[in-house]
Short mmCIF file of C-alpha atoms and ligand atoms in Angstrom, two decimals:
data_model
loop_
_atom_site.label_atom_id
_atom_site.label_comp_id
_atom_site.label_asym_id
_atom_site.label_seq_id
_atom_site.Cartn_x
_atom_site.Cartn_y
_atom_site.Cartn_z
CA UNK Y 105 19.51 -0.02 -27.79
CA UNK Y 106 18.82 -1.56 -24.45
CA UNK Y 107 15.19 -1.27 -23.42
CA UNK Y 108 14.68 0.09 -19.83
CA UNK Y 109 11.63 0.00 -17.60
CA UNK Y 110 9.34 3.02 -18.31
CA UNK Y 111 9.98 6.22 -16.25
CA UNK Y 112 8.40 6.06 -12.89
CA UNK Y 113 8.28 2.16 -12.76
CA UNK Y 114 10.75 -0.23 -11.32
CA UNK Y 115 11.54 -3.97 -10.88
CA UNK Y 116 11.50 -5.71 -7.62
CA UNK Y 117 14.23 -8.44 -7.69
CA UNK Y 118 15.08 -10.97 -5.04
CA UNK Y 119 15.89 -10.58 -2.17
CA UNK Y 120 13.93 -7.33 -2.08
CA UNK Y 121 10.78 -9.13 -2.95
CA UNK Y 122 10.92 -10.82 0.43
CA UNK Y 123 10.40 -7.40 2.04
CA UNK Y 124 7.28 -6.99 -0.01
CA UNK Y 125 5.97 -10.34 1.16
CA UNK Y 126 6.64 -9.42 4.67
CA UNK Y 127 4.94 -5.98 4.30
CA UNK Y 128 1.89 -7.48 2.53
CA UNK Y 129 1.64 -10.20 5.25
CA UNK Y 130 1.48 -7.56 8.05
CA UNK Y 131 -1.04 -5.56 6.11
CA UNK Y 132 -3.34 -8.49 5.54
CA UNK Y 133 -3.10 -10.03 8.95
CA UNK Y 134 -3.68 -6.66 10.67
CA UNK Y 135 -6.73 -5.90 8.50
CA UNK Y 136 -8.12 -9.29 9.06
CA UNK Y 137 -7.92 -8.76 12.72
CA UNK Y 138 -10.37 -5.88 12.20
CA UNK Y 139 -12.74 -8.06 10.14
CA UNK Y 140 -11.80 -6.85 6.70
CA UNK Y 141 -11.80 -9.26 3.70
CA UNK Y 142 -9.91 -8.93 0.43
CA UNK Y 143 -11.54 -7.50 -2.75
CA UNK Y 144 -9.74 -7.65 -6.08
CA UNK Y 145 -10.87 -5.32 -8.90
CA UNK Y 146 -9.50 -4.87 -12.46
CA UNK Y 147 -6.37 -2.75 -13.09
CA UNK Y 148 -8.40 -0.71 -15.62
CA UNK Y 149 -11.94 0.66 -15.61
CA UNK Y 150 -14.19 2.81 -17.79
CA UNK Y 151 -12.65 6.26 -17.70
CA UNK Y 152 -15.98 7.88 -16.68
CA UNK Y 153 -15.88 5.93 -13.34
CA UNK Y 154 -12.92 8.09 -12.17
CA UNK Y 155 -14.28 11.20 -13.86
CA UNK Y 156 -17.46 10.81 -11.85
CA UNK Y 157 -16.04 9.27 -8.68
CA UNK Y 158 -12.74 11.03 -8.09
CA UNK Y 159 -13.88 14.22 -9.80
CA UNK Y 160 -12.92 15.95 -13.00
CA UNK Y 161 -11.41 18.97 -11.32
CA UNK Y 162 -9.00 16.88 -9.28
CA UNK Y 163 -5.33 16.71 -10.30
CA UNK Y 164 -5.60 12.99 -10.57
CA UNK Y 165 -8.27 13.08 -13.22
CA UNK Y 166 -7.35 16.24 -15.02
CA UNK Y 167 -3.63 15.59 -15.24
CA UNK Y 168 -2.46 12.22 -14.08
CA UNK Y 169 -4.58 9.46 -15.63
CA UNK Y 170 -3.30 6.81 -18.01
CA UNK Y 171 -6.22 6.88 -20.38
CA UNK Y 172 -6.28 4.94 -23.65
CA UNK Y 173 -8.74 3.79 -26.24
CA UNK Y 174 -9.05 0.03 -26.70
CA UNK Y 175 -9.53 -1.63 -30.08
CA UNK Y 176 -13.25 -0.99 -29.87
CA UNK Y 177 -12.72 2.64 -29.20
CA UNK Y 178 -13.75 2.51 -25.64
CA UNK Y 179 -12.02 5.00 -23.25
CA UNK Y 180 -10.41 3.05 -20.41
CA UNK Y 181 -8.08 4.21 -17.67
CA UNK Y 182 -5.49 2.37 -15.58
CA UNK Y 183 -6.84 2.77 -12.13
CA UNK Y 184 -5.21 5.84 -10.38
CA UNK Y 185 -6.82 4.72 -7.10
CA UNK Y 186 -9.25 2.01 -5.83
CA UNK Y 187 -11.93 3.65 -3.92
CA UNK Y 188 -14.06 4.32 -7.00
CA UNK Y 189 -13.61 0.75 -8.26
CA UNK Y 190 -14.73 -0.58 -4.96
CA UNK Y 191 -17.85 1.63 -5.09
CA UNK Y 192 -18.46 0.38 -8.65
CA UNK Y 193 -18.09 -3.25 -7.56
CA UNK Y 194 -20.32 -2.55 -4.55
CA UNK Y 195 -23.09 -1.37 -6.88
CA UNK Y 196 -22.50 -3.81 -9.79
CA UNK Y 197 -22.81 -6.85 -7.45
CA UNK Y 198 -25.67 -5.34 -5.44
CA UNK Y 199 -23.71 -5.75 -2.24
CA UNK Y 200 -25.94 -3.08 -0.86
CA UNK Y 201 -28.88 -5.44 -0.62
CA UNK Y 202 -26.90 -7.81 1.76
CA UNK Y 203 -25.75 -7.29 5.31
CA UNK Y 204 -24.05 -3.91 5.87
CA UNK Y 205 -21.54 -2.59 6.53
CA UNK Y 206 -19.17 -4.50 4.28
CA UNK Y 207 -15.49 -4.17 5.11
CA UNK Y 208 -13.00 -4.67 2.23
CA UNK Y 209 -9.29 -4.40 1.89
CA UNK Y 210 -7.11 -4.44 -1.24
CA UNK Y 211 -3.39 -4.52 -2.25
CA UNK Y 212 -2.21 -3.75 -5.68
CA UNK Y 213 -0.75 -1.47 -8.24
CA UNK Y 214 -2.23 2.01 -9.11
CA UNK Y 215 -1.07 4.31 -11.93
CA UNK Y 216 -0.60 8.08 -11.95
CA UNK Y 217 1.18 10.14 -14.57
CA UNK Y 218 3.00 12.29 -12.01
CA UNK Y 219 6.60 13.71 -11.88
CA UNK Y 220 8.62 10.80 -10.44
CA UNK Y 221 10.80 11.50 -7.34
CA UNK Y 222 11.76 9.82 -4.15
CA UNK Y 223 8.54 8.11 -2.92
CA UNK Y 224 6.64 9.08 -5.96
CA UNK Y 225 6.19 6.64 -8.91
CA UNK Y 226 3.92 6.25 -11.97
CA UNK Y 227 3.16 2.71 -11.04
CA UNK Y 228 2.98 2.27 -7.29
CA UNK Y 229 1.28 -0.02 -4.85
CA UNK Y 230 -1.44 0.83 -2.32
CA UNK Y 231 -2.96 -1.11 0.51
CA UNK Y 232 -6.33 0.26 1.36
CA UNK Y 233 -9.59 -0.45 3.12
CA UNK Y 234 -13.18 0.63 2.37
CA UNK Y 235 -16.22 0.26 4.57
CA UNK Y 236 -19.54 0.65 2.83
CA UNK Y 237 -22.93 1.05 4.59
CA UNK Y 238 -22.53 2.87 7.92
CA UNK Y 239 -22.38 6.42 9.14
CA UNK Y 240 -21.09 5.58 12.54
CA UNK Y 241 -18.13 7.81 13.68
CA UNK Y 242 -16.80 4.69 15.28
CA UNK Y 243 -15.90 3.44 11.80
CA UNK Y 244 -14.12 6.67 10.96
CA UNK Y 245 -12.12 6.00 14.06
CA UNK Y 246 -11.74 2.40 13.41
CA UNK Y 247 -10.06 2.89 9.95
CA UNK Y 248 -7.70 5.46 11.47
CA UNK Y 249 -6.88 3.17 14.30
CA UNK Y 250 -6.19 0.29 11.85
CA UNK Y 251 -3.88 2.60 9.94
CA UNK Y 252 -1.95 3.48 13.10
CA UNK Y 253 -1.91 -0.09 14.19
CA UNK Y 254 -0.43 -1.19 10.86
CA UNK Y 255 2.34 1.39 11.29
CA UNK Y 256 3.13 0.25 14.86
CA UNK Y 257 3.09 -3.41 13.76
CA UNK Y 258 5.75 -2.52 11.30
CA UNK Y 259 7.78 -0.76 13.87
CA UNK Y 260 6.93 2.71 12.64
CA UNK Y 261 6.03 4.39 15.77
CA UNK Y 262 6.94 8.06 14.88
CA UNK Y 263 4.15 9.51 12.75
CA UNK Y 264 1.90 12.59 12.50
CA UNK Y 265 -1.79 12.06 12.05
CA UNK Y 266 -3.52 15.12 10.44
CA UNK Y 267 -7.22 15.28 10.84
CA UNK Y 268 -9.91 17.67 9.44
CA UNK Y 269 -13.55 17.65 8.46
CA UNK Y 270 -14.49 18.70 4.97
CA UNK Y 271 -18.17 18.84 5.83
CA UNK Y 272 -21.14 17.69 3.77
CA UNK Y 273 -22.40 19.14 0.45
CA UNK Y 274 -24.78 21.58 2.34
CA UNK Y 275 -22.29 23.23 4.61
CA UNK Y 276 -19.51 22.96 2.09
CA UNK Y 277 -21.53 24.86 -0.59
CA UNK Y 278 -21.91 27.77 1.84
CA UNK Y 279 -18.32 27.54 2.87
CA UNK Y 280 -16.95 27.57 -0.70
CA UNK Y 281 -18.68 30.85 -1.44
CA UNK Y 282 -17.21 32.36 1.77
CA UNK Y 283 -13.76 31.12 0.83
CA UNK Y 284 -13.99 32.38 -2.72
CA UNK Y 285 -15.02 35.75 -1.41
CA UNK Y 286 -11.99 35.74 0.90
CA UNK Y 287 -9.54 34.62 -1.86
CA UNK Y 288 -10.79 36.79 -4.79
CA UNK Y 289 -9.23 40.11 -3.61
CA UNK Y 290 -5.82 38.29 -3.19
CA UNK Y 291 -6.15 36.25 -6.36
CA UNK Y 292 -3.30 37.96 -8.16
CA UNK Y 293 -0.85 36.89 -5.48
CA UNK Y 294 -1.74 33.18 -5.93
CA UNK Y 295 0.41 30.63 -7.84
CA UNK Y 296 -0.72 29.87 -11.40
CA UNK Y 297 -2.37 26.61 -10.49
CA UNK Y 298 -4.34 28.25 -7.70
CA UNK Y 299 -5.36 31.24 -9.90
CA UNK Y 300 -6.87 28.67 -12.23
CA UNK Y 301 -8.62 26.47 -9.68
CA UNK Y 302 -9.75 28.84 -6.93
CA UNK Y 303 -13.20 29.49 -8.55
CA UNK Y 304 -13.84 25.74 -9.28
CA UNK Y 305 -12.19 24.17 -6.35
CA UNK Y 306 -11.21 26.82 -3.78
CA UNK Y 307 -10.48 24.21 -1.12
CA UNK Y 308 -7.44 23.08 -2.99
CA UNK Y 309 -5.87 26.55 -2.37
CA UNK Y 310 -5.76 25.68 1.33
CA UNK Y 311 -3.39 22.64 0.82
CA UNK Y 312 -1.24 24.35 -1.89
CA UNK Y 313 2.36 23.87 -0.95
CA UNK Y 314 3.47 27.32 -2.10
CA UNK Y 315 4.26 29.80 0.66
CA UNK Y 316 2.94 32.70 -1.38
CA UNK Y 317 -0.49 31.16 -1.55
CA UNK Y 318 -0.55 30.69 2.16
CA UNK Y 319 0.36 34.29 2.82
CA UNK Y 320 -2.16 35.50 0.22
CA UNK Y 321 -5.11 33.91 1.97
CA UNK Y 322 -4.07 34.49 5.57
CA UNK Y 323 -6.96 34.74 8.00
CA UNK Y 324 -9.18 32.50 5.75
CA UNK Y 325 -12.40 31.10 7.11
CA UNK Y 326 -11.74 27.51 8.28
CA UNK Y 327 -13.77 24.49 7.38
CA UNK Y 328 -14.06 23.48 11.12
CA UNK Y 329 -15.68 26.82 12.01
CA UNK Y 330 -18.22 26.50 9.13
CA UNK Y 331 -19.53 23.06 9.65
CA UNK Y 332 -23.27 22.51 10.03
CA UNK Y 333 -24.43 21.01 13.33
CA UNK Y 334 -24.50 17.39 12.06
CA UNK Y 335 -21.00 17.55 10.61
CA UNK Y 336 -19.70 19.43 13.68
CA UNK Y 337 -21.15 16.65 15.87
CA UNK Y 338 -19.67 13.94 13.75
CA UNK Y 339 -16.20 15.49 13.80
CA UNK Y 340 -16.37 15.97 17.57
CA UNK Y 341 -17.30 12.28 17.99
CA UNK Y 342 -14.48 11.08 15.82
CA UNK Y 343 -11.97 13.14 17.75
CA UNK Y 344 -13.29 11.93 20.99
CA UNK Y 345 -13.18 8.31 20.05
CA UNK Y 346 -9.67 8.67 18.82
CA UNK Y 347 -8.68 10.41 22.13
CA UNK Y 348 -10.45 7.63 24.21
CA UNK Y 349 -8.36 5.07 22.30
CA UNK Y 350 -5.09 6.80 22.80
CA UNK Y 351 -4.57 8.03 19.18
CA UNK Y 352 -2.83 11.27 18.95
CA UNK Y 353 -3.77 13.59 16.09
CA UNK Y 354 -3.29 17.11 14.86
CA UNK Y 355 -6.34 19.02 13.75
CA UNK Y 356 -5.17 20.60 10.47
CA UNK Y 357 -7.28 23.44 8.86
CA UNK Y 358 -5.29 23.04 5.61
CA UNK Y 359 -6.03 19.39 5.13
CA UNK Y 360 -8.65 19.02 2.27
CA UNK Y 361 -7.40 15.99 0.36
CA UNK Y 362 -6.96 15.89 -3.44
CA UNK Y 363 -9.89 13.71 -4.44
CA UNK Y 364 -13.39 15.17 -4.73
CA UNK Y 365 -15.38 12.42 -3.07
CA UNK Y 366 -14.69 13.17 0.57
CA UNK Y 367 -17.34 14.32 3.06
CA UNK Y 368 -16.80 14.91 6.82
CA UNK Y 369 -13.62 13.23 8.13
CA UNK Y 370 -10.44 13.58 6.17
CA UNK Y 371 -7.14 12.39 7.35
CA UNK Y 372 -3.46 11.99 6.32
CA UNK Y 373 -0.62 10.23 8.08
CA UNK Y 374 2.97 11.46 7.61
CA UNK Y 375 6.32 10.04 8.61
CA UNK Y 376 8.67 12.88 8.95
CA UNK Y 377 12.14 12.26 7.67
CA UNK Y 378 11.36 10.21 4.55
CA UNK Y 379 11.57 13.13 2.22
CA UNK Y 380 9.15 15.52 0.52
CA UNK Y 381 6.68 12.69 -0.09
CA UNK Y 382 6.10 12.04 3.52
CA UNK Y 383 2.42 10.99 3.39
CA UNK Y 384 2.27 7.29 3.84
CA UNK Y 385 -1.47 7.15 3.89
CA UNK Y 386 -4.65 9.13 3.57
CA UNK Y 387 -8.38 8.71 3.50
CA UNK Y 388 -11.68 9.78 4.85
CA UNK Y 389 -15.41 9.44 4.57
CA UNK Y 390 -17.17 9.61 1.19
CA UNK Y 391 -20.91 9.43 1.86
CA UNK Y 392 -21.89 10.61 -1.58
CA UNK Y 393 -19.64 8.41 -3.70
CA UNK Y 394 -21.87 5.38 -4.19
CA UNK Y 395 -24.80 7.48 -5.29
CA UNK Y 396 -22.44 9.61 -7.63
CA UNK Y 397 -21.48 6.28 -9.22
CA UNK Y 398 -25.10 5.29 -9.84
CA UNK Y 399 -25.88 3.26 -6.77
CA UNK Y 400 -28.39 3.80 -3.82
CA UNK Y 401 -27.24 6.45 -1.25
CA UNK Y 402 -24.70 4.61 0.87
CA UNK Y 403 -22.22 6.06 3.26
CA UNK Y 404 -18.51 4.94 3.18
CA UNK Y 405 -15.17 5.49 4.76
CA UNK Y 406 -11.61 4.24 4.15
CA UNK Y 407 -7.91 4.95 3.45
CA UNK Y 408 -5.07 3.87 1.32
CA UNK Y 409 -1.40 3.71 2.09
CA UNK Y 410 1.57 3.67 -0.25
CA UNK Y 411 3.77 0.57 0.00
CA UNK Y 412 6.82 2.04 -1.59
CA UNK Y 413 6.68 4.78 1.11
CA UNK Y 414 6.30 2.35 3.89
CA UNK Y 415 9.35 0.40 2.58
CA UNK Y 416 11.27 3.59 2.25
CA UNK Y 417 10.50 4.42 5.88
CA UNK Y 418 11.54 0.97 7.06
CA UNK Y 419 14.78 1.26 5.02
CA UNK Y 420 15.69 4.68 6.24
CA UNK Y 421 14.91 3.85 9.87
CA UNK Y 422 16.78 0.64 9.47
CA UNK Y 423 13.82 -1.46 10.71
CA UNK Y 424 14.02 -5.20 10.08
CA UNK Y 425 11.62 -6.29 7.28
CA UNK Y 426 10.82 -9.68 8.53
CA UNK Y 427 13.04 -12.93 8.25
CA UNK Y 428 15.83 -12.98 5.75
CA UNK Y 429 14.85 -15.41 3.00
CA UNK Y 430 16.96 -18.46 2.80
CA UNK Y 431 17.22 -22.27 2.21
CA UNK Y 432 16.83 -24.97 4.81
CA UNK Y 433 19.26 -27.18 3.11
CA UNK Y 434 21.83 -27.11 0.32
CA UNK Y 435 22.88 -30.52 -1.03
CA UNK Y 436 26.53 -30.54 -1.98
CA UNK Y 437 27.85 -33.24 -4.39
CA UNK Y 438 31.45 -34.24 -4.50
CA UNK Y 439 31.35 -35.74 -7.96
CA UNK Y 440 29.22 -35.84 -11.12
CA UNK Y 441 28.71 -39.45 -10.49
CA UNK Y 442 26.29 -38.59 -7.72
CA UNK Y 443 24.22 -36.07 -9.59
CA UNK Y 444 21.23 -38.39 -9.78
CA UNK Y 445 21.50 -39.31 -6.22
CA UNK Y 446 21.71 -35.74 -5.00
CA UNK Y 447 18.82 -34.67 -7.32
CA UNK Y 448 16.68 -37.44 -5.74
CA UNK Y 449 17.69 -36.38 -2.18
CA UNK Y 450 16.85 -32.75 -3.00
CA UNK Y 451 13.38 -33.84 -4.22
CA UNK Y 452 12.78 -36.09 -1.15
CA UNK Y 453 13.71 -33.16 1.15
CA UNK Y 454 11.36 -30.84 -0.70
CA UNK Y 455 8.74 -33.47 -0.42
CA UNK Y 456 9.23 -33.36 3.33
CA UNK Y 457 8.41 -29.62 3.31
CA UNK Y 458 11.98 -28.18 3.37
CA UNK Y 459 13.37 -25.37 1.26
CA UNK Y 460 16.19 -27.07 -0.57
CA UNK Y 461 18.51 -26.49 -3.58
CA UNK Y 462 21.72 -27.72 -5.15
CA UNK Y 463 24.32 -26.63 -7.72
CA UNK Y 464 23.65 -27.12 -11.39
CA UNK Y 465 26.85 -25.61 -12.84
CA UNK Y 466 29.50 -28.21 -12.01
CA UNK Y 467 31.14 -26.14 -9.21
CA UNK Y 468 33.84 -27.77 -7.07
CA UNK Y 469 33.29 -28.61 -3.45
CA UNK Y 470 34.53 -25.33 -2.00
CA UNK Y 471 32.60 -23.27 -4.48
CA UNK Y 472 29.42 -25.24 -3.65
CA UNK Y 473 30.03 -24.49 0.04
CA UNK Y 474 30.36 -20.70 -0.78
CA UNK Y 475 27.17 -20.89 -2.94
CA UNK Y 476 25.30 -22.60 -0.06
CA UNK Y 477 26.46 -19.80 2.27
CA UNK Y 478 25.39 -17.15 -0.29
CA UNK Y 479 21.95 -18.64 -0.55
CA UNK Y 480 21.53 -18.53 3.17
CA UNK Y 481 21.30 -22.28 3.74
CA UNK Y 482 21.02 -23.31 7.39
CA UNK Y 483 22.40 -26.80 6.65
CA UNK Y 484 24.43 -28.52 3.95
CA UNK Y 485 24.27 -32.20 3.21
CA UNK Y 486 27.51 -33.52 1.59
CA UNK Y 487 27.42 -36.46 -0.66
CA UNK Y 488 31.03 -37.63 -1.10
CA UNK Y 489 32.52 -40.85 -2.36
CA UNK Y 490 33.39 -42.24 1.04
CA UNK Y 491 29.97 -41.27 2.31
CA UNK Y 492 28.20 -43.17 -0.41
CA UNK Y 493 30.41 -46.15 0.01
CA UNK Y 494 29.56 -46.35 3.75
CA UNK Y 495 25.94 -45.51 3.19
CA UNK Y 496 26.48 -42.31 5.13
CA UNK Y 497 26.10 -38.61 4.49
CA UNK Y 498 27.69 -35.59 6.19
CA UNK Y 499 25.62 -32.84 7.64
CA UNK Y 500 27.09 -29.41 8.04
CA UNK Y 501 25.73 -26.63 10.21
CA UNK Y 502 26.57 -23.65 8.05
CA UNK Y 503 26.53 -21.11 10.79
CA UNK Y 504 28.97 -22.98 13.12
CA UNK Y 505 30.82 -25.15 10.65
CA UNK Y 506 30.14 -28.25 12.76
CA UNK Y 507 29.93 -31.49 10.82
CA UNK Y 508 28.52 -34.84 11.63
CA UNK Y 509 27.93 -38.16 9.83
CA UNK Y 510 24.44 -39.59 9.50
CA UNK Y 511 23.19 -42.81 8.08
CA UNK Y 512 21.64 -42.18 4.65
CA UNK Y 513 18.34 -43.81 5.60
CA UNK Y 514 18.09 -41.37 8.64
CA UNK Y 515 18.90 -38.23 6.74
CA UNK Y 516 15.55 -36.63 6.48
CA UNK Y 517 14.49 -37.41 9.98
CA UNK Y 518 17.85 -36.07 11.31
CA UNK Y 519 17.66 -32.90 9.32
CA UNK Y 520 14.23 -32.26 10.43
CA UNK Y 521 15.32 -32.51 14.04
CA UNK Y 522 18.21 -30.21 13.40
CA UNK Y 523 16.12 -27.48 11.77
CA UNK Y 524 13.63 -27.25 14.57
P1 HAM X 52 -4.26 9.24 -1.92
O1 HAM X 52 -3.87 10.19 -0.89
O2 HAM X 52 -4.25 9.71 -3.34
O3 HAM X 52 -5.65 8.57 -1.52
O4 HAM X 52 -3.22 8.05 -1.88
C1 HAM X 52 -3.01 7.29 -0.75
C2 HAM X 52 -1.56 7.07 -0.52
O5 HAM X 52 -0.99 6.40 -1.71
C3 HAM X 52 -0.73 8.31 -0.29
O6 HAM X 52 -0.70 8.65 1.04
C4 HAM X 52 0.71 7.75 -0.68
O7 HAM X 52 1.25 7.08 0.33
C5 HAM X 52 0.39 6.80 -1.83
N1 HAM X 52 0.61 7.37 -3.16
C6 HAM X 52 -0.23 8.19 -3.82
N2 HAM X 52 0.31 8.51 -4.99
C7 HAM X 52 1.55 7.93 -5.03
C8 HAM X 52 2.62 7.87 -6.04
N3 HAM X 52 2.52 8.53 -7.20
N4 HAM X 52 3.72 7.19 -5.78
C9 HAM X 52 3.80 6.50 -4.62
N5 HAM X 52 2.81 6.51 -3.60
C10 HAM X 52 1.70 7.20 -3.86
C11 HAM X 52 -6.25 7.68 -2.36
O8 HAM X 52 -5.78 7.08 -3.30
C12 HAM X 52 -7.60 7.28 -1.80
N6 HAM X 52 -8.22 6.35 -2.70
C13 HAM X 52 -7.59 6.84 -0.38
C14 HAM X 52 -8.88 6.43 0.18
C15 HAM X 52 -9.41 5.23 0.31
N7 HAM X 52 -9.84 7.36 0.59
C16 HAM X 52 -10.89 6.63 1.07
N8 HAM X 52 -10.64 5.43 0.84
#
């Protein structure tokens, strides 16, 4: 039986891989404009990192992790996200004793055992940023502005930015009790999931997608109305900075995020029209995470975005994903006799920094021309009998079909000029 890629995973074949290169280039260059530098962490970590960091009551940890025991019986987990790993690296390398804040970005695969559907995979790619070591609301705003800037650099100008504050442990503890007291009389009308989690994690009832749960808790006390003075002030500042910088947002009382580490600012960005999985990015502040992972109390803020969803949006909206990949030159050989000669010319052209290829399957002249076209070559060099006799080659502009002779010794120079 044929072996297929596991459910929820996929291959990226050329030419689609070029769109990934383009996307990653935009992500990296935009983040670098804001002073972020790349961090690379392992694909797997000790399971307890995510249990402590992301939180054992979150869906990610309780239902979606790829956890396994290695040959020494250690419990390891394929990373479901990268914020906890960044916090671990921040502590392990004592980055906190250097200059703060540090601003990191990452790109790479994450793994969640979730039900695959459009825009949702079991291995998917995130681009994210994390800032450790500052409480400034300007940094909350900066990461949001960076996220919006990335979208606009990609040509994605229609989005909805949802914003809320989930408070700090102090005000949230009081709020949780209030919310549980509000939910309890209506608990029988909640969906099965919410019935189970409302005592442990009542905030998750707020972002349940089921209409029945929304109706059941109507008139619920909001986070925004129950923030302590510090959290209220922080949230107001973030909103003001966003407004001052022309970033439109929607205050969303239902936005609580599915990971347990958030404090204060929480946000999500949606692109309507890309299906049920419309969140292309999400993030927020996590001032307790580093301490939770065993480091010194250090504030942090960041976000991650899903690359598959960004590409889906670019495809659906028919937005160009960078230059089409192609060759500069294809070398066409009229006869087997000139194989060695054409191979040498290909190497010389590559040595001069051009993208070059040739046929290796004994195709006839016409078929080579078609092949060159298929490979997107800008120019073809034809090595024919007459040409070789006269010390000349023929250059063909593949777009216009125009041909011209060139002295063999001048070929590289001439091609360079034509490609400018
Ligand atoms: P998250 O909301 O779980 O946050 O994921 C961020 C983004 O990753 C989502 O908005 C979505 O675009 C993409 N994503 C998540 N799961 C999948 C999936 N199964 N298939 C495809 N795309 C997916 C985090 O992961 C946090 N670590 C973000 C963060 C960074 N908060 C602070 N810093």
